[in-house]
């Protein structure tokens, strides 16, 4: 998957929330269901939340049957049984240039939608954002700080980006072990000199549950990532997925 090695697998590994979330109230911020950007007219800037993790009427946590009831049969389907990435087996469904991936992270035989990904400008997301939107348009769609703090990771001595809002990254997350809802976002330019691209990452962590020895995160979280070309500052791809801290695997 495009550029996932660069940041997603380095910082946070993708994690599937339980299927029960599919029945949750997804909020009042409209997400287009028909490929139009009309929802942007009634959209209020806010921190990234569960209601934004959707496209074309489908959302994370849905089963394959629920998705096909909305979008019909896919243009293509692929079952991957020996993936080297953390998920292992998964099913991929393609609707035009919209790619949906279903995983059984809990190994209970229940495959649910865990990734929504596209490189097509025909797919619209919260606030009417799409491939081709500008960096400024993404910032205006969500809450942002006009004077953001610099972004550091534990292995870096120099800033590799800026926070959009919040002040959490993986190392701080594990060190502080928060127990409340956490919402954060940042522009990450790590590796920009390699391929002239960077990402804008938005994260939401449900109330957190740390195990008895406080060493592993057992809560649920998810992300929305915008990949941008550094020369034009325009979005080249969008990825929504469930995520969790790598230490959960220990």
PDB file of N, CA and C in Angstrom, residues 7 13 24 47 58 61 65 70 84 97 101 119 122 138 144 150 154 165 173-174 178 194 200 207 213 223 225 238:
ATOM      1  N   UNK A   7       5.505   5.609   7.347  1.00  0.00           N
ATOM      2  CA  UNK A   7       5.074   6.167   8.621  1.00  0.00           C
ATOM      3  C   UNK A   7       4.159   5.251   9.408  1.00  0.00           C
ATOM      4  N   UNK A  13       0.808   0.588  14.278  1.00  0.00           N
ATOM      5  CA  UNK A  13       0.379  -0.547  13.468  1.00  0.00           C
ATOM      6  C   UNK A  13      -1.131  -0.529  13.375  1.00  0.00           C
ATOM      7  N   UNK A  24     -22.646   2.164  16.161  1.00  0.00           N
ATOM      8  CA  UNK A  24     -22.555   3.383  16.950  1.00  0.00           C
ATOM      9  C   UNK A  24     -23.171   4.575  16.230  1.00  0.00           C
ATOM     10  N   UNK A  47     -12.062  18.586  15.672  1.00  0.00           N
ATOM     11  CA  UNK A  47     -11.022  17.582  15.760  1.00  0.00           C
ATOM     12  C   UNK A  47     -11.504  16.283  15.141  1.00  0.00           C
ATOM     13  N   UNK A  58     -20.025   4.100   3.629  1.00  0.00           N
ATOM     14  CA  UNK A  58     -19.513   2.971   4.410  1.00  0.00           C
ATOM     15  C   UNK A  58     -18.526   3.495   5.440  1.00  0.00           C
ATOM     16  N   UNK A  61     -15.527  -0.842  10.592  1.00  0.00           N
ATOM     17  CA  UNK A  61     -16.274  -1.735  11.463  1.00  0.00           C
ATOM     18  C   UNK A  61     -17.390  -2.474  10.774  1.00  0.00           C
ATOM     19  N   UNK A  65     -20.934  -7.920   4.161  1.00  0.00           N
ATOM     20  CA  UNK A  65     -22.343  -7.907   3.769  1.00  0.00           C
ATOM     21  C   UNK A  65     -22.940  -6.516   3.898  1.00  0.00           C
ATOM     22  N   UNK A  70     -24.777  -1.552   0.634  1.00  0.00           N
ATOM     23  CA  UNK A  70     -24.728  -0.126   0.327  1.00  0.00           C
ATOM     24  C   UNK A  70     -24.140   0.133  -1.056  1.00  0.00           C
ATOM     25  N   UNK A  84       2.616 -10.678   4.633  1.00  0.00           N
ATOM     26  CA  UNK A  84       3.725 -10.534   5.570  1.00  0.00           C
ATOM     27  C   UNK A  84       3.535  -9.375   6.539  1.00  0.00           C
ATOM     28  N   UNK A  97     -11.884   3.071  -7.914  1.00  0.00           N
ATOM     29  CA  UNK A  97     -10.560   3.303  -7.341  1.00  0.00           C
ATOM     30  C   UNK A  97     -10.610   3.456  -5.823  1.00  0.00           C
ATOM     31  N   UNK A 101     -10.389  -2.847   2.756  1.00  0.00           N
ATOM     32  CA  UNK A 101      -9.732  -4.051   3.264  1.00  0.00           C
ATOM     33  C   UNK A 101     -10.403  -4.505   4.544  1.00  0.00           C
ATOM     34  N   UNK A 119      -6.635   6.673  -4.174  1.00  0.00           N
ATOM     35  CA  UNK A 119      -5.781   7.664  -4.834  1.00  0.00           C
ATOM     36  C   UNK A 119      -6.583   8.418  -5.882  1.00  0.00           C
ATOM     37  N   UNK A 122     -12.231  11.146  -7.177  1.00  0.00           N
ATOM     38  CA  UNK A 122     -13.667  10.917  -7.265  1.00  0.00           C
ATOM     39  C   UNK A 122     -14.285  10.540  -5.919  1.00  0.00           C
ATOM     40  N   UNK A 138      -7.231  20.945   3.843  1.00  0.00           N
ATOM     41  CA  UNK A 138      -7.281  19.927   4.887  1.00  0.00           C
ATOM     42  C   UNK A 138      -7.236  20.590   6.262  1.00  0.00           C
ATOM     43  N   UNK A 144      -7.261  23.384  13.937  1.00  0.00           N
ATOM     44  CA  UNK A 144      -5.805  23.444  13.910  1.00  0.00           C
ATOM     45  C   UNK A 144      -5.306  24.627  14.720  1.00  0.00           C
ATOM     46  N   UNK A 150       6.627  22.111  17.467  1.00  0.00           N
ATOM     47  CA  UNK A 150       7.384  21.194  16.607  1.00  0.00           C
ATOM     48  C   UNK A 150       7.167  19.750  17.026  1.00  0.00           C
ATOM     49  N   UNK A 154      10.996   9.920  19.500  1.00  0.00           N
ATOM     50  CA  UNK A 154      12.003   9.573  20.493  1.00  0.00           C
ATOM     51  C   UNK A 154      13.376   9.308  19.894  1.00  0.00           C
ATOM     52  N   UNK A 165      -2.772  19.836  16.080  1.00  0.00           N
ATOM     53  CA  UNK A 165      -3.357  20.090  17.398  1.00  0.00           C
ATOM     54  C   UNK A 165      -2.965  18.931  18.300  1.00  0.00           C
ATOM     55  N   UNK A 173       2.956   9.030  24.216  1.00  0.00           N
ATOM     56  CA  UNK A 173       1.766   8.249  24.509  1.00  0.00           C
ATOM     57  C   UNK A 173       2.107   7.115  25.474  1.00  0.00           C
ATOM     58  N   UNK A 174       3.157   6.363  25.160  1.00  0.00           N
ATOM     59  CA  UNK A 174       3.529   5.228  25.990  1.00  0.00           C
ATOM     60  C   UNK A 174       4.116   5.667  27.326  1.00  0.00           C
ATOM     61  N   UNK A 178      -2.017   7.925  29.125  1.00  0.00           N
ATOM     62  CA  UNK A 178      -3.263   8.651  29.430  1.00  0.00           C
ATOM     63  C   UNK A 178      -4.449   7.703  29.541  1.00  0.00           C
ATOM     64  N   UNK A 194      13.397  11.869   0.627  1.00  0.00           N
ATOM     65  CA  UNK A 194      13.545  10.648  -0.171  1.00  0.00           C
ATOM     66  C   UNK A 194      12.630  10.658  -1.385  1.00  0.00           C
ATOM     67  N   UNK A 200      -0.105  14.209   6.522  1.00  0.00           N
ATOM     68  CA  UNK A 200      -0.837  14.862   7.602  1.00  0.00           C
ATOM     69  C   UNK A 200      -1.634  13.752   8.277  1.00  0.00           C
ATOM     70  N   UNK A 207     -11.272   6.112  25.189  1.00  0.00           N
ATOM     71  CA  UNK A 207     -10.760   6.014  26.563  1.00  0.00           C
ATOM     72  C   UNK A 207      -9.866   4.788  26.692  1.00  0.00           C
ATOM     73  N   UNK A 213       0.167  -4.237  34.496  1.00  0.00           N
ATOM     74  CA  UNK A 213       1.503  -3.704  34.748  1.00  0.00           C
ATOM     75  C   UNK A 213       1.771  -2.426  33.968  1.00  0.00           C
ATOM     76  N   UNK A 223      -7.219   6.197  12.633  1.00  0.00           N
ATOM     77  CA  UNK A 223      -6.493   7.327  12.055  1.00  0.00           C
ATOM     78  C   UNK A 223      -7.030   7.675  10.675  1.00  0.00           C
ATOM     79  N   UNK A 225      -5.145   9.547   7.343  1.00  0.00           N
ATOM     80  CA  UNK A 225      -3.852  10.011   6.862  1.00  0.00           C
ATOM     81  C   UNK A 225      -3.998  10.572   5.456  1.00  0.00           C
ATOM     82  N   UNK A 238      -5.537   9.120   0.284  1.00  0.00           N
ATOM     83  CA  UNK A 238      -6.163   9.212   1.602  1.00  0.00           C
ATOM     84  C   UNK A 238      -6.334   7.808   2.151  1.00  0.00           C
TER      85      UNK A 238
END
